[in-house]
Amino acid sequence: MTGAVAARTGDEMSGPALLVAGLAVTGSPLTASWLLAGLTVSAAAGGPLLGVLLDRARRPGRLLACCLLGYAGGLLLVLYGLGRVPDAALIGVAVVAGLLGPALTGGWTAQLPRVAGPERLSRATALDSMSYNVAGLAGPAVVGLVASAGGGGATVLVCAGLLVAALPAAWSLPPVRSRPAAPAAVPADPGSPAAADAHPAAHGSPAEGGAAGRGRAVRAELVEGFAVIWRNAPLRRATAGSAISCCGLAMLVVSAPVLGAELTGESGHGALLLAVTAASGLAANAAIAAWGRVRRWDRVLAWGTAVLGAGMALAAGAGAFGAGAFGAGAFWAAVVAAAVAGAGEGPQLTALFSVRHREAPARLRSQVFTTGASLKITSFAIGSALAGPLAAYSASSALVAGAALQAAAVVVLMAGRREKGSPTEAPR
């Protein structure tokens, strides 16, 4: 978990650090924003491919370590080139580095069953989700402190240092001992995890020892991984619903500084709202970890998304009534709303990981996680782009749109669920 916290804090720092460094060196907000866009937009392409490579690797931890080193190296190259080489070349470097981004999120989480084991997986997943909350709290805060003390360039150096600090933990992750054995009978549901693992020969498992299986094309495995997500109903709902929700979450992140400025006259209070959201999510996940085993993660995923949407709607209401005599009270109402949003966002993430661990075939788990991560990163980037014009009009408009996206995500997460639970979910 120490390595995960270091890697994810560095990941959370990377975007703001590039923004601060780009603005400090070039003085151009356009260049700074394009560097951030380059770092995030390529995740959609990098995630699925990284997942295939991790699933094929005998020592996936060493591949993760290479990704950490490559990501840190890309950030340092951008820092070194600022003011020395054309902006277009630096944006290209950011795009290449961004291809490795999903390894810091979904790629790391996919290795959890090899470390925790099935009996401790539920609690370990909650702790893993907490590492995202810790990183979400620490990353932007560290950027602010380092930028104030040492300038924009120092933020990138600290970010790279955290990524490098996670290398030993990634390198020491256990190897893949064996591939799943073929069951006696093939399940009827072609989208179930067992069905995808039923015939290793059909998927080119290394366990079969055949040269044809080992030489299976990466493109075929990419198609196979997407097919598993599409055919498996819980995975399909979780992937689509979480992507929609992440688009809405971007509305909260972008509008928080605007809301802080509208209610108090200081945009810095918006950072406080985001910190409250992250802290609330951390507390909620700590409660889940202490509580123990949860059997119906699909329901937690849907309810967490609904609570997140309710928090955003409350924040929109605080912004709408923040003028005049209601100003001071409205800010504290926004703080409460941020806490409600975090109480939903934290368990939502834990539930999403738990559904993926439960439903993903063992030999395709990394691809399922990195593909899901890349879709969420891309969705967040789209939401951020949409939120800008809305927040410029008013923070409440962006928050209402975000709450509406959470409602749409809940509809997707609930659609098609059978009354007595999915085949892989405990009966009610």
Short mmCIF file of C-alpha atoms in Angstrom, two decimals:
data_model
loop_
_atom_site.label_atom_id
_atom_site.label_comp_id
_atom_site.label_asym_id
_atom_site.label_seq_id
_atom_site.Cartn_x
_atom_site.Cartn_y
_atom_site.Cartn_z
CA MET A 1 0.00 0.00 0.00
CA THR A 2 2.94 2.32 0.61
CA GLY A 3 4.02 1.98 -3.00
CA ALA A 4 0.45 2.53 -4.20
CA VAL A 5 0.10 5.72 -2.15
CA ALA A 6 3.42 7.07 -3.45
CA ALA A 7 2.59 6.24 -7.09
CA ARG A 8 -0.92 7.63 -6.95
CA THR A 9 0.11 10.77 -5.11
CA GLY A 10 2.63 11.34 -7.87
CA ASP A 11 -0.10 10.68 -10.41
CA GLU A 12 -2.46 13.15 -8.72
CA MET A 13 0.36 15.71 -8.65
CA SER A 14 1.37 15.25 -12.30
CA GLY A 15 -1.44 17.22 -13.93
CA PRO A 16 -1.38 20.21 -11.55
CA ALA A 17 2.44 20.14 -11.56
CA LEU A 18 2.58 20.41 -15.35
CA LEU A 19 0.03 23.22 -15.24
CA VAL A 20 2.01 25.16 -12.63
CA ALA A 21 5.38 24.54 -14.29
CA GLY A 22 4.11 25.34 -17.78
CA LEU A 23 2.54 28.57 -16.63
CA ALA A 24 5.58 29.57 -14.56
CA VAL A 25 8.11 29.00 -17.35
CA THR A 26 6.17 30.06 -20.46
CA GLY A 27 3.63 32.45 -18.95
CA SER A 28 1.04 30.97 -21.32
CA PRO A 29 -2.15 29.44 -19.88
CA LEU A 30 -2.79 27.91 -23.32
CA THR A 31 0.49 25.99 -23.29
CA ALA A 32 -0.07 24.86 -19.72
CA SER A 33 -3.59 23.60 -20.47
CA TRP A 34 -2.44 21.78 -23.60
CA LEU A 35 0.26 19.99 -21.62
CA LEU A 36 -2.40 18.77 -19.20
CA ALA A 37 -4.68 17.75 -22.06
CA GLY A 38 -1.85 15.83 -23.71
CA LEU A 39 -1.12 13.97 -20.50
CA THR A 40 -4.73 12.80 -20.11
CA VAL A 41 -6.11 12.36 -23.62
CA SER A 42 -3.86 9.43 -24.56
CA ALA A 43 -5.04 7.27 -21.66
CA ALA A 44 -7.85 5.83 -23.78
CA ALA A 45 -5.30 4.23 -26.10
CA GLY A 46 -2.75 3.30 -23.46
CA GLY A 47 -5.02 1.54 -20.98
CA PRO A 48 -6.17 -1.46 -23.03
CA LEU A 49 -2.71 -2.09 -24.47
CA LEU A 50 -1.07 -1.88 -21.05
CA GLY A 51 -3.64 -4.34 -19.74
CA VAL A 52 -2.78 -6.89 -22.42
CA LEU A 53 0.94 -6.56 -21.70
CA LEU A 54 0.39 -6.89 -17.94
CA ASP A 55 -1.80 -9.98 -18.42
CA ARG A 56 0.85 -11.57 -20.64
CA ALA A 57 3.78 -10.71 -18.36
CA ARG A 58 5.33 -13.34 -16.10
CA ARG A 59 6.46 -10.53 -13.76
CA PRO A 60 3.80 -7.80 -14.11
CA GLY A 61 5.33 -5.87 -11.23
CA ARG A 62 8.46 -5.24 -13.24
CA LEU A 63 6.42 -3.94 -16.14
CA LEU A 64 4.62 -1.62 -13.70
CA ALA A 65 8.01 -0.42 -12.48
CA CYS A 66 9.02 0.37 -16.06
CA CYS A 67 5.78 2.32 -16.52
CA LEU A 68 6.48 4.33 -13.36
CA LEU A 69 9.97 5.11 -14.59
CA GLY A 70 8.71 6.04 -18.07
CA TYR A 71 6.00 8.31 -16.68
CA ALA A 72 8.46 10.08 -14.38
CA GLY A 73 10.96 10.39 -17.23
CA GLY A 74 8.33 11.94 -19.49
CA LEU A 75 7.49 14.57 -16.89
CA LEU A 76 11.17 15.42 -16.43
CA LEU A 77 11.66 15.71 -20.19
CA VAL A 78 8.77 18.16 -20.39
CA LEU A 79 10.22 20.18 -17.52
CA TYR A 80 13.66 20.27 -19.12
CA GLY A 81 12.24 21.27 -22.51
CA LEU A 82 10.05 24.13 -21.28
CA GLY A 83 11.38 27.30 -22.86
CA ARG A 84 14.02 25.36 -24.81
CA VAL A 85 12.10 23.34 -27.43
CA PRO A 86 8.85 24.04 -29.33
CA ASP A 87 5.65 23.66 -27.35
CA ALA A 88 4.29 21.13 -29.87
CA ALA A 89 7.18 18.76 -29.14
CA LEU A 90 6.57 19.01 -25.40
CA ILE A 91 2.89 18.30 -25.85
CA GLY A 92 3.90 15.23 -27.86
CA VAL A 93 6.09 14.06 -24.96
CA ALA A 94 3.17 14.58 -22.58
CA VAL A 95 0.94 12.48 -24.86
CA VAL A 96 3.48 9.63 -24.87
CA ALA A 97 3.86 9.80 -21.08
CA GLY A 98 0.08 9.80 -20.71
CA LEU A 99 -0.10 6.41 -22.41
CA LEU A 100 1.42 4.96 -19.23
CA GLY A 101 -1.01 6.73 -16.88
CA PRO A 102 -3.50 3.84 -16.45
CA ALA A 103 -0.67 1.69 -15.05
CA LEU A 104 -0.58 3.96 -11.99
CA THR A 105 -4.26 3.35 -11.30
CA GLY A 106 -5.99 0.28 -12.73
CA GLY A 107 -2.79 -1.61 -13.55
CA TRP A 108 -1.66 -1.47 -9.92
CA THR A 109 -5.08 -2.39 -8.51
CA ALA A 110 -5.32 -5.41 -10.82
CA GLN A 111 -2.37 -7.01 -9.02
CA LEU A 112 -4.13 -6.88 -5.64
CA PRO A 113 -5.46 -10.50 -5.63
CA ARG A 114 -1.89 -11.81 -5.99
CA VAL A 115 -0.86 -9.94 -2.84
CA ALA A 116 -3.96 -10.14 -0.63
CA GLY A 117 -5.49 -13.51 -1.53
CA PRO A 118 -9.23 -14.20 -1.87
CA GLU A 119 -9.94 -14.26 1.87
CA ARG A 120 -8.57 -10.72 2.40
CA LEU A 121 -9.50 -9.22 -0.95
CA SER A 122 -12.58 -7.31 0.22
CA ARG A 123 -10.73 -5.46 2.99
CA ALA A 124 -7.67 -4.96 0.80
CA THR A 125 -9.85 -3.42 -1.92
CA ALA A 126 -11.26 -0.91 0.57
CA LEU A 127 -7.72 -0.03 1.69
CA ASP A 128 -6.63 0.27 -1.94
CA SER A 129 -9.49 2.68 -2.59
CA MET A 130 -8.37 4.68 0.42
CA SER A 131 -4.99 5.16 -1.27
CA TYR A 132 -6.81 7.07 -4.02
CA ASN A 133 -8.46 9.28 -1.40
CA VAL A 134 -5.13 9.91 0.34
CA ALA A 135 -3.54 10.76 -3.00
CA GLY A 136 -6.47 13.01 -3.87
CA LEU A 137 -5.91 14.91 -0.62
CA ALA A 138 -2.13 15.00 -0.67
CA GLY A 139 -1.39 15.52 -4.38
CA PRO A 140 -2.86 19.00 -4.96
CA ALA A 141 -1.83 20.10 -1.46
CA VAL A 142 1.80 19.12 -2.07
CA VAL A 143 1.77 20.92 -5.42
CA GLY A 144 0.57 24.08 -3.72
CA LEU A 145 3.14 23.91 -0.92
CA VAL A 146 6.07 23.05 -3.18
CA ALA A 147 5.11 25.70 -5.75
CA SER A 148 4.97 28.33 -3.01
CA ALA A 149 8.33 27.31 -1.59
CA GLY A 150 10.36 26.30 -4.63
CA GLY A 151 8.55 27.39 -7.78
CA GLY A 152 6.71 25.55 -10.54
CA GLY A 153 9.65 23.43 -11.67
CA ALA A 154 10.12 21.99 -8.18
CA THR A 155 6.61 20.52 -8.27
CA VAL A 156 7.51 18.31 -11.24
CA LEU A 157 10.72 17.19 -9.51
CA VAL A 158 8.83 16.17 -6.36
CA CYS A 159 6.19 14.41 -8.46
CA ALA A 160 8.87 12.41 -10.30
CA GLY A 161 10.53 11.62 -6.98
CA LEU A 162 7.33 10.07 -5.61
CA LEU A 163 6.92 7.94 -8.74
CA VAL A 164 10.50 6.70 -8.44
CA ALA A 165 9.96 5.98 -4.72
CA ALA A 166 7.23 3.48 -5.71
CA LEU A 167 9.62 1.51 -7.95
CA PRO A 168 10.84 -0.99 -5.29
CA ALA A 169 7.28 -1.89 -4.29
CA ALA A 170 6.27 -2.47 -7.91
CA TRP A 171 9.43 -4.44 -8.73
CA SER A 172 8.87 -6.78 -5.77
CA LEU A 173 5.28 -7.73 -6.65
CA PRO A 174 4.93 -11.53 -6.88
CA PRO A 175 5.16 -13.25 -10.26
CA VAL A 176 2.32 -15.09 -11.95
CA ARG A 177 2.69 -18.64 -10.65
CA SER A 178 0.16 -20.39 -12.87
CA ARG A 179 -2.79 -19.74 -15.13
CA PRO A 180 -6.36 -20.71 -14.18
CA ALA A 181 -7.13 -24.35 -14.79
CA ALA A 182 -9.89 -25.30 -17.19
CA PRO A 183 -13.12 -26.33 -15.45
CA ALA A 184 -14.82 -29.60 -16.20
CA ALA A 185 -17.77 -27.97 -17.95
CA VAL A 186 -18.16 -24.75 -19.84
CA PRO A 187 -20.69 -22.36 -18.25
CA ALA A 188 -23.67 -21.42 -20.33
CA ASP A 189 -23.09 -17.70 -19.95
CA PRO A 190 -20.35 -16.70 -22.41
CA GLY A 191 -19.79 -13.45 -20.52
CA SER A 192 -19.08 -15.01 -17.13
CA PRO A 193 -15.54 -15.04 -15.73
CA ALA A 194 -15.51 -18.81 -15.70
CA ALA A 195 -16.46 -18.99 -19.35
CA ALA A 196 -13.61 -16.69 -20.31
CA ASP A 197 -11.17 -18.90 -18.39
CA ALA A 198 -12.77 -22.18 -19.39
CA HIS A 199 -10.53 -22.92 -22.37
CA PRO A 200 -6.99 -21.63 -21.98
CA ALA A 201 -6.19 -22.94 -25.43
CA ALA A 202 -8.88 -20.75 -26.92
CA HIS A 203 -7.30 -17.69 -25.32
CA GLY A 204 -3.69 -18.56 -25.99
CA SER A 205 -2.76 -19.21 -22.34
CA PRO A 206 0.95 -19.77 -21.73
CA ALA A 207 -0.04 -22.72 -19.53
CA GLU A 208 -0.88 -24.80 -22.55
CA GLY A 209 2.71 -24.74 -23.75
CA GLY A 210 1.80 -24.42 -27.42
CA ALA A 211 3.70 -22.01 -29.61
CA ALA A 212 0.48 -20.92 -31.31
CA GLY A 213 -1.06 -19.92 -27.96
CA ARG A 214 2.02 -18.01 -26.85
CA GLY A 215 2.19 -16.18 -30.16
CA ARG A 216 -1.39 -14.95 -30.08
CA ALA A 217 -1.63 -11.45 -31.55
CA VAL A 218 -1.97 -8.54 -29.16
CA ARG A 219 -4.78 -7.18 -31.33
CA ALA A 220 -6.79 -10.37 -30.80
CA GLU A 221 -6.33 -10.09 -27.06
CA LEU A 222 -7.45 -6.48 -27.14
CA VAL A 223 -10.64 -7.56 -28.89
CA GLU A 224 -11.05 -10.36 -26.38
CA GLY A 225 -10.74 -8.01 -23.40
CA PHE A 226 -13.33 -5.60 -24.76
CA ALA A 227 -15.61 -8.55 -25.52
CA VAL A 228 -15.41 -9.75 -21.92
CA ILE A 229 -16.45 -6.33 -20.63
CA TRP A 230 -19.29 -6.11 -23.16
CA ARG A 231 -20.71 -9.62 -22.64
CA ASN A 232 -20.54 -9.63 -18.86
CA ALA A 233 -23.56 -7.62 -17.71
CA PRO A 234 -22.22 -6.51 -14.28
CA LEU A 235 -18.90 -5.49 -15.83
CA ARG A 236 -20.65 -3.66 -18.65
CA ARG A 237 -22.90 -1.75 -16.26
CA ALA A 238 -20.03 -0.91 -13.90
CA THR A 239 -17.74 0.25 -16.72
CA ALA A 240 -20.36 2.40 -18.46
CA GLY A 241 -21.87 3.77 -15.26
CA SER A 242 -18.52 4.68 -13.71
CA ALA A 243 -17.40 6.44 -16.90
CA ILE A 244 -20.58 8.56 -16.95
CA SER A 245 -20.19 9.29 -13.25
CA CYS A 246 -16.55 10.32 -13.73
CA CYS A 247 -17.64 12.79 -16.41
CA GLY A 248 -20.01 14.29 -13.85
CA LEU A 249 -17.35 14.27 -11.14
CA ALA A 250 -15.23 16.52 -13.37
CA MET A 251 -18.03 19.10 -13.11
CA LEU A 252 -17.51 19.18 -9.34
CA VAL A 253 -13.72 19.49 -9.60
CA VAL A 254 -13.85 22.30 -12.17
CA SER A 255 -16.66 24.24 -10.51
CA ALA A 256 -15.39 24.02 -6.91
CA PRO A 257 -12.97 26.99 -7.23
CA VAL A 258 -15.67 29.01 -8.96
CA LEU A 259 -18.17 28.13 -6.24
CA GLY A 260 -15.67 29.13 -3.56
CA ALA A 261 -15.16 32.49 -5.26
CA GLU A 262 -18.90 33.08 -5.66
CA LEU A 263 -19.64 32.34 -2.00
CA THR A 264 -16.61 33.84 -0.24
CA GLY A 265 -14.74 35.91 -2.82
CA GLU A 266 -11.74 33.55 -2.56
CA SER A 267 -11.26 30.77 -5.12
CA GLY A 268 -8.89 29.06 -2.70
CA HIS A 269 -11.91 28.04 -0.63
CA GLY A 270 -12.87 25.82 -3.55
CA ALA A 271 -9.78 23.73 -2.82
CA LEU A 272 -11.11 23.33 0.72
CA LEU A 273 -14.36 21.92 -0.68
CA LEU A 274 -12.42 19.36 -2.72
CA ALA A 275 -10.35 18.46 0.34
CA VAL A 276 -13.55 17.90 2.33
CA THR A 277 -14.82 15.61 -0.43
CA ALA A 278 -11.61 13.57 -0.42
CA ALA A 279 -11.51 13.39 3.39
CA SER A 280 -15.13 12.25 3.54
CA GLY A 281 -14.43 9.57 0.95
CA LEU A 282 -11.41 8.42 2.94
CA ALA A 283 -13.51 8.15 6.12
CA ALA A 284 -16.25 6.22 4.33
CA ASN A 285 -13.76 3.74 2.89
CA ALA A 286 -12.11 3.36 6.31
CA ALA A 287 -15.53 2.41 7.71
CA ILE A 288 -15.99 -0.17 4.94
CA ALA A 289 -12.54 -1.63 5.62
CA ALA A 290 -13.31 -1.88 9.34
CA TRP A 291 -16.80 -3.28 8.77
CA GLY A 292 -15.57 -6.26 6.78
CA ARG A 293 -17.13 -8.25 3.98
CA VAL A 294 -19.80 -6.66 1.78
CA ARG A 295 -21.79 -9.09 -0.37
CA ARG A 296 -23.73 -6.85 -2.75
CA TRP A 297 -21.16 -4.53 -4.26
CA ASP A 298 -23.39 -3.76 -7.25
CA ARG A 299 -25.88 -2.10 -4.92
CA VAL A 300 -23.11 -0.17 -3.13
CA LEU A 301 -21.90 1.07 -6.52
CA ALA A 302 -25.36 2.35 -7.48
CA TRP A 303 -26.11 3.90 -4.08
CA GLY A 304 -22.68 5.51 -3.85
CA THR A 305 -23.25 7.14 -7.22
CA ALA A 306 -26.67 8.36 -6.09
CA VAL A 307 -25.21 9.90 -2.90
CA LEU A 308 -22.47 11.58 -4.96
CA GLY A 309 -25.16 13.11 -7.18
CA ALA A 310 -27.15 14.25 -4.14
CA GLY A 311 -24.06 16.02 -2.77
CA MET A 312 -23.55 17.81 -6.09
CA ALA A 313 -27.20 18.86 -6.17
CA LEU A 314 -26.88 20.25 -2.63
CA ALA A 315 -23.77 22.17 -3.67
CA ALA A 316 -25.66 23.60 -6.64
CA GLY A 317 -28.39 24.75 -4.26
CA ALA A 318 -25.80 26.39 -2.01
CA GLY A 319 -24.43 28.28 -5.00
CA ALA A 320 -27.88 29.36 -6.18
CA PHE A 321 -28.77 30.86 -2.79
CA GLY A 322 -25.31 32.14 -1.96
CA ALA A 323 -25.92 35.80 -2.71
CA GLY A 324 -26.77 38.49 -0.19
CA ALA A 325 -27.71 37.56 3.34
CA PHE A 326 -27.29 33.84 2.69
CA GLY A 327 -23.61 34.14 1.69
CA ALA A 328 -21.88 32.96 4.89
CA GLY A 329 -24.36 30.19 5.61
CA ALA A 330 -24.31 29.07 1.98
CA PHE A 331 -20.59 28.34 2.11
CA TRP A 332 -21.03 26.05 5.10
CA ALA A 333 -23.90 24.41 3.27
CA ALA A 334 -21.47 23.82 0.41
CA VAL A 335 -19.03 22.23 2.88
CA VAL A 336 -21.77 19.85 4.02
CA ALA A 337 -22.60 19.12 0.38
CA ALA A 338 -18.94 18.33 -0.34
CA ALA A 339 -18.91 15.90 2.61
CA VAL A 340 -22.06 14.20 1.26
CA ALA A 341 -20.48 13.90 -2.18
CA GLY A 342 -17.36 12.31 -0.68
CA ALA A 343 -19.45 9.88 1.35
CA GLY A 344 -20.78 8.58 -1.94
CA GLU A 345 -17.63 8.84 -4.05
CA GLY A 346 -15.45 6.81 -1.66
CA PRO A 347 -17.64 3.68 -1.44
CA GLN A 348 -18.42 4.02 -5.16
CA LEU A 349 -14.76 3.51 -6.00
CA THR A 350 -14.38 0.58 -3.61
CA ALA A 351 -17.50 -1.05 -5.06
CA LEU A 352 -16.27 -0.53 -8.62
CA PHE A 353 -12.98 -2.28 -7.86
CA SER A 354 -14.79 -5.09 -6.06
CA VAL A 355 -17.12 -5.72 -9.01
CA ARG A 356 -14.13 -5.84 -11.36
CA HIS A 357 -12.23 -8.23 -9.10
CA ARG A 358 -15.30 -10.45 -8.83
CA GLU A 359 -16.28 -10.50 -12.50
CA ALA A 360 -13.00 -10.19 -14.44
CA PRO A 361 -11.40 -13.44 -15.65
CA ALA A 362 -8.08 -13.92 -13.87
CA ARG A 363 -6.08 -13.96 -17.09
CA LEU A 364 -7.72 -10.75 -18.34
CA ARG A 365 -7.94 -8.88 -15.03
CA SER A 366 -5.25 -6.31 -15.81
CA GLN A 367 -6.85 -5.45 -19.13
CA VAL A 368 -10.27 -5.01 -17.52
CA PHE A 369 -8.81 -2.66 -14.89
CA THR A 370 -6.61 -0.61 -17.21
CA THR A 371 -9.33 -0.33 -19.86
CA GLY A 372 -11.78 0.87 -17.21
CA ALA A 373 -9.20 3.33 -15.89
CA SER A 374 -8.48 4.72 -19.36
CA LEU A 375 -12.18 5.19 -20.05
CA LYS A 376 -12.61 7.04 -16.76
CA ILE A 377 -9.61 9.29 -17.40
CA THR A 378 -10.89 10.14 -20.87
CA SER A 379 -14.40 10.70 -19.55
CA PHE A 380 -13.03 13.02 -16.87
CA ALA A 381 -11.18 14.99 -19.55
CA ILE A 382 -14.41 15.34 -21.57
CA GLY A 383 -16.31 16.42 -18.47
CA SER A 384 -13.66 19.00 -17.64
CA ALA A 385 -13.93 20.48 -21.13
CA LEU A 386 -17.72 20.69 -20.86
CA ALA A 387 -17.61 22.08 -17.32
CA GLY A 388 -15.47 25.08 -18.25
CA PRO A 389 -18.11 27.05 -20.16
CA LEU A 390 -20.84 26.04 -17.68
CA ALA A 391 -18.78 27.10 -14.65
CA ALA A 392 -17.91 30.37 -16.39
CA TYR A 393 -21.63 31.10 -16.49
CA SER A 394 -22.21 29.91 -12.91
CA ALA A 395 -20.90 27.14 -10.68
CA SER A 396 -24.45 26.00 -10.00
CA SER A 397 -25.03 25.30 -13.70
CA ALA A 398 -22.01 22.99 -13.85
CA LEU A 399 -23.01 21.27 -10.62
CA VAL A 400 -26.57 20.69 -11.83
CA ALA A 401 -25.17 19.15 -15.02
CA GLY A 402 -22.88 16.97 -12.90
CA ALA A 403 -25.75 15.83 -10.70
CA ALA A 404 -27.76 14.97 -13.83
CA LEU A 405 -24.85 12.84 -15.09
CA GLN A 406 -24.78 11.00 -11.75
CA ALA A 407 -28.50 10.30 -12.12
CA ALA A 408 -27.87 8.95 -15.63
CA ALA A 409 -25.08 6.77 -14.23
CA VAL A 410 -27.45 5.35 -11.60
CA VAL A 411 -29.95 4.46 -14.34
CA VAL A 412 -27.21 2.63 -16.24
CA LEU A 413 -26.02 0.83 -13.11
CA MET A 414 -29.54 -0.33 -12.25
CA ALA A 415 -30.65 -1.22 -15.77
CA GLY A 416 -31.21 -4.90 -16.41
CA ARG A 417 -30.47 -6.03 -12.88
CA ARG A 418 -32.52 -9.05 -11.93
CA GLU A 419 -34.53 -8.91 -8.76
CA LYS A 420 -32.64 -11.80 -7.16
CA GLY A 421 -29.18 -10.59 -8.12
CA SER A 422 -26.75 -11.46 -10.83
CA PRO A 423 -25.34 -15.00 -11.13
CA THR A 424 -22.14 -13.88 -9.42
CA GLU A 425 -23.88 -11.82 -6.75
CA ALA A 426 -25.11 -13.32 -3.52
CA PRO A 427 -28.90 -13.96 -3.52
CA ARG A 428 -30.95 -11.49 -1.58
#
